[in-house]
Structure formats: C-alpha cells, structure tokens
Coordinates of C-alpha atoms in Angstrom, one line a residue:
M1 CA 13.4 53.5 7.3
N2 CA 11.7 55.9 4.8
T3 CA 10.9 53.1 2.4
A4 CA 9.1 51.2 5.1
R5 CA 7.1 54.2 6.1
T6 CA 6.1 54.7 2.4
V7 CA 4.9 51.1 2.1
L8 CA 3.1 51.4 5.4
A9 CA 1.2 54.4 4.2
A10 CA 0.2 52.5 1.1
A11 CA -1.0 49.7 3.3
T12 CA -3.1 52.2 5.3
L13 CA -4.6 53.5 2.1
S14 CA -5.5 49.9 1.0
L15 CA -7.2 49.2 4.3
A16 CA -9.2 52.4 4.0
C17 CA -10.5 51.0 0.7
H18 CA -11.7 47.8 2.3
D19 CA -13.6 45.7 -0.2
R20 CA -13.5 48.4 -2.9
T21 CA -11.1 48.7 -5.8
P22 CA -10.2 51.5 -8.1
A23 CA -12.1 52.0 -11.3
P24 CA -10.9 49.7 -14.2
P25 CA -7.9 51.2 -15.9
N26 CA -9.8 52.1 -19.1
A27 CA -13.0 53.2 -17.4
G28 CA -13.5 56.9 -17.6
P29 CA -17.2 57.9 -17.3
T30 CA -19.3 56.5 -14.5
A31 CA -22.0 53.9 -15.1
A32 CA -24.6 56.6 -15.4
S33 CA -22.7 58.6 -18.0
P34 CA -24.1 58.6 -21.6
L35 CA -20.5 58.0 -22.8
V36 CA -20.4 54.5 -21.4
P37 CA -20.2 52.0 -24.2
T38 CA -23.6 50.9 -25.6
V39 CA -24.3 47.3 -24.7
P40 CA -27.3 45.0 -25.6
T41 CA -30.1 45.3 -23.1
A42 CA -32.6 43.0 -24.7
S43 CA -35.2 41.7 -22.2
S44 CA -35.4 38.2 -23.9
S45 CA -33.6 35.3 -22.3
A46 CA -29.8 35.3 -22.6
T47 CA -27.8 33.2 -25.0
P48 CA -27.3 29.7 -23.7
I49 CA -23.9 28.9 -22.2
P50 CA -21.6 26.2 -23.7
R51 CA -22.0 23.0 -21.7
A52 CA -18.4 21.7 -22.2
G53 CA -16.6 20.5 -19.1
T54 CA -17.7 19.5 -15.6
R55 CA -21.1 20.8 -14.3
F56 CA -21.1 22.9 -11.1
D57 CA -23.6 20.6 -9.5
D58 CA -21.3 17.6 -10.2
D59 CA -18.3 19.3 -8.6
L60 CA -20.5 20.2 -5.6
A61 CA -21.5 16.6 -5.2
F62 CA -17.9 15.4 -5.4
L63 CA -16.5 18.1 -3.1
S64 CA -19.3 17.5 -0.5
Q65 CA -17.9 13.9 -0.1
H66 CA -14.6 15.3 1.1
G67 CA -15.6 18.2 3.4
A68 CA -18.2 20.8 4.3
L69 CA -19.1 23.4 1.7
K70 CA -20.8 26.8 1.7
V71 CA -22.7 28.0 -1.4
L72 CA -23.4 31.7 -2.0
S73 CA -26.0 32.6 -4.6
S74 CA -26.1 35.8 -6.6
P75 CA -29.2 37.7 -7.7
S76 CA -27.9 37.3 -11.2
G77 CA -28.4 33.5 -10.9
G78 CA -24.7 32.6 -10.4
K79 CA -23.3 30.7 -7.5
I80 CA -19.9 30.2 -5.8
A81 CA -18.7 27.3 -3.7
V82 CA -16.5 28.0 -0.7
S83 CA -14.6 25.7 1.7
G84 CA -13.2 26.5 5.1
D85 CA -11.6 23.1 5.1
Y86 CA -9.5 24.1 2.2
Q87 CA -8.2 27.4 3.7
A88 CA -11.3 29.5 3.0
R89 CA -10.8 29.3 -0.8
V90 CA -13.4 29.9 -3.4
L91 CA -13.3 26.5 -5.2
T92 CA -15.5 27.1 -8.2
S93 CA -18.5 29.0 -9.6
E94 CA -21.3 28.9 -12.1
L95 CA -23.1 31.4 -14.2
E96 CA -26.6 30.0 -13.9
S97 CA -28.4 27.0 -12.4
G98 CA -27.2 23.7 -14.0
G99 CA -24.2 25.5 -15.5
Q100 CA -20.6 24.7 -16.1
S101 CA -18.1 24.6 -13.3
L102 CA -15.6 27.5 -13.9
G103 CA -12.9 26.8 -11.4
F104 CA -10.1 24.2 -11.6
I105 CA -10.8 21.3 -9.2
N106 CA -8.0 18.7 -8.8
R107 CA -10.2 15.7 -8.2
K108 CA -7.4 13.1 -8.2
F109 CA -5.4 15.0 -5.5
I110 CA -8.6 15.4 -3.4
E111 CA -9.5 11.7 -3.8
D112 CA -6.1 10.6 -2.8
G113 CA -6.5 12.5 0.5
K114 CA -2.9 13.6 0.8
T115 CA -1.7 16.6 2.8
G116 CA 1.7 18.1 3.6
T117 CA 2.9 17.5 0.0
Q118 CA 5.2 19.9 -1.9
F119 CA 2.0 21.6 -3.1
D120 CA -1.4 20.5 -1.8
N121 CA -3.1 21.3 -5.0
Y122 CA -6.8 21.2 -4.3
G123 CA -7.6 23.8 -7.0
G124 CA -9.8 26.8 -6.5
E125 CA -10.7 30.1 -8.2
D126 CA -9.4 32.2 -5.4
R127 CA -6.9 31.0 -2.8
F128 CA -4.9 32.9 -0.2
W129 CA -1.1 32.8 -0.2
L130 CA 1.7 35.1 1.0
G131 CA 4.7 36.1 -1.0
P132 CA 7.6 36.2 -1.8
E133 CA 8.0 32.7 -3.3
G134 CA 11.7 32.8 -4.1
G135 CA 14.8 34.9 -3.3
Q136 CA 16.7 35.6 -0.2
Y137 CA 13.4 36.4 1.7
A138 CA 11.5 33.5 0.2
L139 CA 8.7 31.7 2.1
F140 CA 8.8 28.7 -0.2
F141 CA 12.4 27.6 0.2
A142 CA 14.3 26.5 3.3
P143 CA 17.5 28.4 4.2
K144 CA 20.6 27.6 2.1
K145 CA 18.6 25.4 -0.2
P146 CA 19.1 26.0 -4.0
F147 CA 16.2 27.5 -5.8
T148 CA 15.2 24.4 -7.7
F149 CA 11.8 22.7 -8.1
E150 CA 13.0 19.8 -5.9
N151 CA 13.5 22.2 -3.0
W152 CA 10.3 24.2 -3.5
Q153 CA 7.8 23.7 -0.7
T154 CA 4.5 25.5 -0.1
P155 CA 4.5 26.7 3.5
H156 CA 2.5 24.1 5.5
S157 CA 0.4 26.8 7.3
L158 CA -0.8 28.1 3.9
Q159 CA -2.2 24.8 2.7
E160 CA -3.1 22.7 5.6
G161 CA -5.9 22.9 8.1
A162 CA -9.3 24.4 8.2
W163 CA -9.9 28.1 8.7
Q164 CA -12.5 29.3 11.2
L165 CA -15.8 30.8 10.0
T166 CA -16.5 33.8 12.1
S167 CA -19.4 35.5 10.3
E168 CA -22.0 34.5 7.7
T169 CA -24.7 36.4 5.8
P170 CA -26.7 35.3 2.7
T171 CA -24.1 37.0 0.5
S172 CA -20.8 36.8 2.4
L173 CA -18.6 34.6 4.6
T174 CA -15.8 35.7 6.8
Y175 CA -12.9 33.5 8.0
D176 CA -10.0 34.0 10.4
H177 CA -6.7 32.2 10.7
S178 CA -3.5 32.7 12.5
M179 CA -0.1 31.4 11.5
T180 CA 3.7 31.6 12.0
L181 CA 6.0 31.6 9.0
P182 CA 9.8 31.7 8.8
N183 CA 11.5 33.0 5.7
Y184 CA 14.8 32.1 3.9
S185 CA 16.8 34.7 5.8
G186 CA 15.5 33.5 9.2
R187 CA 12.9 36.1 10.0
V188 CA 9.8 34.7 11.7
F189 CA 6.4 36.3 11.0
K190 CA 3.4 36.0 13.3
V191 CA 0.3 36.9 11.3
E192 CA -3.5 36.8 11.5
I193 CA -5.6 36.7 8.4
E194 CA -9.2 37.8 8.0
R195 CA -10.8 36.8 4.7
R196 CA -14.2 38.0 3.7
I197 CA -15.7 36.4 0.6
S198 CA -18.7 38.1 -1.0
V199 CA -20.9 37.3 -4.0
L200 CA -21.7 40.5 -5.9
S201 CA -25.0 42.0 -6.9
P202 CA -25.7 43.6 -10.3
E203 CA -25.5 47.1 -8.7
Q204 CA -22.1 46.3 -7.1
A205 CA -20.7 44.8 -10.3
S206 CA -21.8 47.8 -12.4
E207 CA -20.2 50.2 -10.0
R208 CA -16.9 48.4 -9.8
L209 CA -16.7 47.6 -13.5
G210 CA -17.6 51.2 -14.4
M211 CA -20.5 50.2 -16.8
P212 CA -23.8 48.3 -16.6
V213 CA -23.7 44.5 -16.8
P214 CA -25.3 43.8 -20.2
A215 CA -28.8 42.2 -19.7
S216 CA -28.0 39.7 -22.5
V217 CA -25.2 37.9 -20.6
H218 CA -25.1 35.3 -17.9
W219 CA -22.6 36.2 -15.3
V220 CA -21.3 35.7 -11.8
G221 CA -19.0 38.0 -9.7
F222 CA -17.3 37.6 -6.3
S223 CA -14.9 39.5 -4.2
T224 CA -12.4 38.5 -1.5
S225 CA -11.2 41.1 0.9
N226 CA -8.0 39.8 2.6
R227 CA -6.6 41.5 5.7
L228 CA -3.1 40.7 6.9
K229 CA -2.2 41.7 10.4
N230 CA 1.1 41.7 12.2
T231 CA 0.5 39.9 15.6
G232 CA 4.2 39.7 16.5
S233 CA 6.2 42.1 18.7
D234 CA 8.6 43.4 15.9
T235 CA 7.9 45.9 13.1
W236 CA 8.3 44.4 9.7
T237 CA 11.0 46.4 7.9
E238 CA 12.5 45.6 4.5
A239 CA 15.8 44.5 6.1
G240 CA 15.2 40.8 6.7
G241 CA 12.3 40.5 4.3
G242 CA 8.6 41.6 4.0
L243 CA 5.3 39.9 3.1
S244 CA 2.7 40.5 0.5
V245 CA -0.9 39.2 0.2
W246 CA -0.9 37.0 -2.9
I247 CA -4.2 35.9 -4.4
L248 CA -4.2 33.2 -7.0
G249 CA -7.2 32.1 -9.2
M250 CA -7.0 28.6 -10.8
F251 CA -9.0 27.9 -13.9
A252 CA -9.3 24.9 -16.2
P253 CA -8.1 25.9 -19.7
V254 CA -10.4 25.5 -22.7
S255 CA -9.4 25.7 -26.3
G256 CA -7.9 29.0 -27.3
T257 CA -7.7 30.6 -23.9
R258 CA -5.6 33.7 -23.7
V259 CA -4.8 35.7 -20.6
I260 CA -5.2 39.5 -21.5
I261 CA -3.1 42.0 -19.5
P262 CA -3.3 45.7 -20.3
F263 CA -0.3 47.8 -19.4
D264 CA 0.8 51.4 -19.3
N265 CA 2.6 51.9 -22.6
H266 CA 3.8 55.4 -21.6
A267 CA 5.8 54.1 -18.6
T268 CA 9.5 53.3 -18.8
G269 CA 11.3 50.0 -18.0
E270 CA 10.5 46.4 -18.7
V271 CA 7.0 45.6 -19.9
V272 CA 6.8 42.0 -18.8
N273 CA 9.0 39.6 -16.9
D274 CA 8.8 36.3 -18.8
R275 CA 11.9 34.6 -17.3
Y276 CA 10.5 32.8 -14.2
F277 CA 10.9 29.3 -15.6
G278 CA 12.8 30.1 -18.8
K279 CA 11.9 32.7 -21.4
V280 CA 8.4 32.2 -22.8
P281 CA 8.4 31.3 -26.5
A282 CA 7.1 33.9 -29.0
D283 CA 4.2 31.7 -30.0
R284 CA 2.9 31.8 -26.4
L285 CA 3.4 35.5 -25.5
T286 CA 2.4 38.4 -27.7
V287 CA 3.2 41.9 -26.6
A288 CA 1.4 44.7 -28.4
E289 CA 3.5 47.6 -27.2
Q290 CA 1.8 50.4 -29.1
A291 CA -1.7 49.2 -28.2
G292 CA -0.7 48.6 -24.6
Y293 CA -1.7 44.9 -23.9
L294 CA -0.2 41.5 -24.0
L295 CA -1.7 38.0 -24.7
F296 CA -0.4 34.9 -22.9
K297 CA -1.4 31.4 -24.2
C298 CA -2.8 29.3 -21.3
D299 CA -3.5 25.7 -22.2
G300 CA -2.1 23.8 -19.2
Q301 CA 0.6 22.2 -21.5
Y302 CA 3.7 24.3 -21.1
R303 CA 5.1 25.4 -17.7
S304 CA 5.6 29.2 -18.0
K305 CA 4.9 32.3 -16.0
I306 CA 4.8 36.1 -16.6
G307 CA 4.5 39.2 -14.4
L308 CA 4.2 42.9 -14.6
G309 CA 5.6 45.4 -12.1
P310 CA 3.8 48.4 -10.6
A311 CA 5.0 50.9 -13.2
R312 CA 3.4 48.9 -16.0
A313 CA 0.5 47.0 -14.5
K314 CA -3.1 48.4 -14.5
A315 CA -5.8 47.5 -12.0
A316 CA -7.5 44.9 -14.2
L317 CA -6.7 41.9 -16.3
G318 CA -8.6 38.8 -17.6
S319 CA -8.9 35.9 -20.0
Y320 CA -11.0 34.9 -23.0
S321 CA -11.8 31.8 -24.9
E322 CA -13.6 32.2 -28.2
S323 CA -14.7 28.6 -28.5
A324 CA -16.3 28.7 -25.0
G325 CA -17.6 32.2 -25.3
L326 CA -16.3 32.9 -21.9
L327 CA -14.8 36.2 -20.7
T328 CA -13.2 36.4 -17.2
L329 CA -12.3 39.8 -15.7
I330 CA -10.2 40.4 -12.6
L331 CA -10.0 43.7 -10.6
Y332 CA -7.8 44.2 -7.7
T333 CA -6.5 46.8 -5.2
K334 CA -3.5 48.7 -6.6
P335 CA -2.7 51.6 -4.2
T336 CA -1.7 54.8 -5.9
G337 CA 2.0 55.5 -5.6
A338 CA 2.9 52.0 -4.3
T339 CA 6.2 50.9 -5.8
R340 CA 7.7 48.3 -3.5
Y341 CA 6.5 44.7 -4.3
V342 CA 8.2 41.5 -3.1
N343 CA 10.2 39.7 -5.7
S344 CA 9.3 36.0 -6.2
M345 CA 12.0 35.1 -8.7
W346 CA 13.8 31.8 -7.9
E347 CA 17.3 33.3 -7.4
T348 CA 19.3 35.5 -5.1
Q349 CA 17.9 38.9 -6.1
K350 CA 19.5 42.3 -6.7
E351 CA 16.1 43.9 -6.2
P352 CA 14.1 42.0 -3.6
Y353 CA 11.4 44.7 -3.7
G354 CA 11.3 45.1 -7.5
G355 CA 8.7 42.4 -7.9
D356 CA 5.4 42.1 -9.8
V357 CA 1.9 43.3 -9.1
V358 CA 0.1 40.8 -11.3
N359 CA 1.2 37.4 -12.7
S360 CA -0.2 34.6 -14.9
Y361 CA 1.0 31.0 -14.7
N362 CA 0.4 28.3 -17.3
D363 CA 0.9 24.8 -15.9
G364 CA 2.9 22.0 -17.6
P365 CA 5.6 19.5 -16.9
P366 CA 8.4 20.9 -14.7
A367 CA 10.9 18.8 -16.7
P368 CA 10.9 16.3 -19.5
G369 CA 9.2 13.1 -18.4
K370 CA 7.7 14.6 -15.2
P371 CA 4.0 15.2 -14.7
A372 CA 2.4 18.6 -14.6
T373 CA 0.9 19.7 -11.2
G374 CA -2.6 19.7 -12.5
G375 CA -2.9 21.2 -16.0
F376 CA -4.5 24.5 -15.0
Y377 CA -3.7 28.2 -15.5
E378 CA -3.7 31.0 -13.0
I379 CA -4.4 34.7 -12.8
E380 CA -2.8 36.3 -9.7
S381 CA -2.6 39.7 -8.0
S382 CA -0.4 40.9 -5.0
S383 CA -0.4 43.7 -2.5
P384 CA 2.6 45.9 -1.9
A385 CA 5.2 44.7 0.5
A386 CA 3.7 45.0 4.0
A387 CA 5.9 47.2 6.3
L388 CA 3.7 46.8 9.4
A389 CA 4.1 47.7 13.0
P390 CA 2.8 45.3 15.7
G391 CA -1.0 45.3 15.5
A392 CA -1.1 47.1 12.1
S393 CA -2.7 45.6 9.0
L394 CA -3.0 45.7 5.3
T395 CA -6.0 44.8 3.1
H396 CA -5.9 43.5 -0.5
V397 CA -9.1 43.0 -2.5
H398 CA -9.3 40.7 -5.5
Q399 CA -12.5 40.4 -7.6
T400 CA -13.4 37.8 -10.2
Y401 CA -16.1 38.1 -12.8
H402 CA -17.2 35.5 -15.5
F403 CA -19.4 36.4 -18.4
S404 CA -21.0 34.4 -21.2
G405 CA -23.3 35.6 -23.9
P406 CA -23.5 37.5 -27.2
R407 CA -20.1 38.3 -28.5
D408 CA -20.9 42.0 -28.9
A409 CA -21.8 42.3 -25.2
L410 CA -18.6 40.5 -24.2
D411 CA -16.6 42.8 -26.5
A412 CA -18.1 45.9 -24.9
L413 CA -17.0 44.6 -21.5
A414 CA -13.5 43.7 -22.6
R415 CA -13.0 47.1 -24.4
H416 CA -14.3 49.1 -21.4
V417 CA -12.4 47.2 -18.6
L418 CA -9.3 46.0 -20.4
G419 CA -9.1 48.3 -23.4
V420 CA -8.8 45.3 -25.8
G421 CA -11.4 44.3 -28.3
L422 CA -12.1 40.6 -28.8
S423 CA -11.5 40.9 -32.5
E424 CA -7.9 41.6 -31.7
L425 CA -7.4 38.1 -30.2
P426 CA -6.3 34.9 -32.0
K427 CA -9.1 32.6 -33.2
D428 CA -7.4 29.3 -32.2

C-alpha cells in the first residue's frame, strides 16, 4: 500500500543516516559559526560534581557480581558500563573518575535473580525494546486479553537471554540478536537486531550538539545505533500491525527533576498525550504553548506518562535537576516527513499509526497499596513504523549526554539544544 511504501522510504533514509542524527531543533549555525552561543572556556579545573547517590565504581562492583561487563572510556573522562547479559543495554555512566552513577540500577531485582517476570526490570540508561506496547497490534498483551496492568507482559525475547558481542573497539561495542515475536492480532515477526554502542569524543559531541562542549563542564556522551531487520518471508504492511524501534533510558530521579520537551508551537493538533495512565495532574505537567516547551515532573512517586507525536516533537529533549546541577540531553533520529508511528495506548485504537515519537514515564504505584516497579523515570524515543520487505532494515539512533558544571554553561547548552533557559524551570 502507499502508506507502507512511504514508511519504507523513511526507514531507508534513517538507515542512510546510520549513527548520525539531525541537528538539534534549535541549533542554527554550525559549531564553527561566530553566532553559536558564547560559553565558558576557562582552562582551570571544572566545577566539582555533586556526590549524592551511588558511585559508578560501586555499581560496577555490584553488577560484576552478577554478570560480565564492558566499560568504555571517553576522552572527556566519562565512562559507560554495558552488559551483553542484560540484552546489550547501557546500564549506567559517570562524568569523571570516582563520580556518581547516573543510570537507574534496580539492585533488589538483580539480587533476587529472577527472570521471566512481568517486567525484568534490571534498569539501564539505554535499553532496546520494540513497539507497540498496547492496542490491537500490541506486543505486550496476549490476544483477547483486556488492556490492564495484570495482563501486561514484556515479551520474553526482549528481556531474557544474553546478546552476542560481534565487534569491539576501544570506543564501541556491537551486539547481534535474533528473535520471533507474535502480536495481539496474531502476526508473527522474525527479526534480527544489530546494536552498536559508542562512547562519543568531544569532536563528535560538538558536531552533533551543534555547539562546542564548554570546557568548564564535566560530561559524558554515548550513542546507540539500532538496526531492525526483517528476516521473515513476508513483507510487513500496516494491515496486521507493524513494529518500531523503541529506546528507553532509565534514570534515578533526584530532587526537582523535570523532563524538558520542546515542541513545534506552529503545528496543529494535540500538543501532548497525557492520558496513558490517567490524565496527568496540572502540578506535574506544565505546557508553555507560546514558548514551545513542556515540563514533566519526574520523582518516581506518581505513575504517569506523556508523549508527543511527529507533528509536534522535535529531535531533542532532556531533563534537569537544579539541586544536582545535572543536565541530560537526548538526541534521536527523526526522519523528515515520517508521520506513521505505532500507537502504544492501552486500548483498541482508532488510529493505530497515530502514535508518539517521544515519551517520558514517571514511575509510581500502579494502584493504591501496590508497589512501584522501581521508582525511576524514563526518557524514550521511537522510530517510524517499519514497513519492511524481507531482508530490509531500519536504523534508529538514540544519543544520551550528561553535563554537570557552572550553571551558565549548562544554561547555554539547554538554550541551544532545547530552546529553554534553565531560569525558566521551577526551583523545587
């Protein structure tokens, strides 16, 4: 069908941009332009990082007791920890030697040694999933089951078993994995995943952020390039359901954390979907329509989720905590002209390809008296729906950057990449 060919063309464009993303939505001049915001470039040592929370080295020691780890080091002094045993996920990172661990690690779940649960929640700053979650083409619900939390089940092939390391360099790791997944309507997908994880150099970060990384900050940046290939004998068309690459980053909330999502305020239609698990209260979601950004409170205490569709979403989002002095920026592949994204709402859908490009989830109890699934928050991005012929593939790139340092340097980064100044955020 014409729609399938449109999405397939978008997939081809995404693959051509393997491990590269568009410039940030608010970045105009190149890094060499004199119009790039002025940032501190003092040669003295950077401002010390807050030491609240678990240290990276402590998390490494703990995780090493439960499986093999790979650690990639950045020229900037940052590091990332990767585990093939946990489905090739980036588990956590640090900004400098002896620094704080920035990813969410679910120690209790790992210590219990469980697998095959409703959600094998190991944690991790960047994990690979496939969408859609809910709806008539859902991957996370069995056929004819109501869309309720009790019936929600993460596909076993997405959360169980080690992925194979196929290539390794000092700055990158490549993993392969094959799986078969049925959806709610009965279609069976045979897929192969190639996932390349790279720690980024200052030059790469400056190019992709569209401005130099201020010399006064500590930082770490990494990228995952995720290729989805159709290894079956049938072409994936929209009839019967499609797939999308879905990358989720889990972080431990600190005081005052707000997820910041810029949006196109000249587009038409709904700005934000805040109905996933019941409408988000006004004290947790602020939408600045004229300025073109929204703020989502993420404290791991109230189960809620938001999403933005392709007409509104830009190719960057992030989070900030004033008390921790920590700015996180996310860039991802958003192919020009792509409009068909899988819908993950937990309902029978009128528009199964009217889904979101980016999401943020704040954990909390699913019902009164029930425990939360870990007390974390997530920043997520998705590829367009994959209409793939046998042997064809789609690639989605998701980049994560953490910065800590002088507030004026962090403000320059936030303004340039997100279009939002830190002074505009709540102080709590």
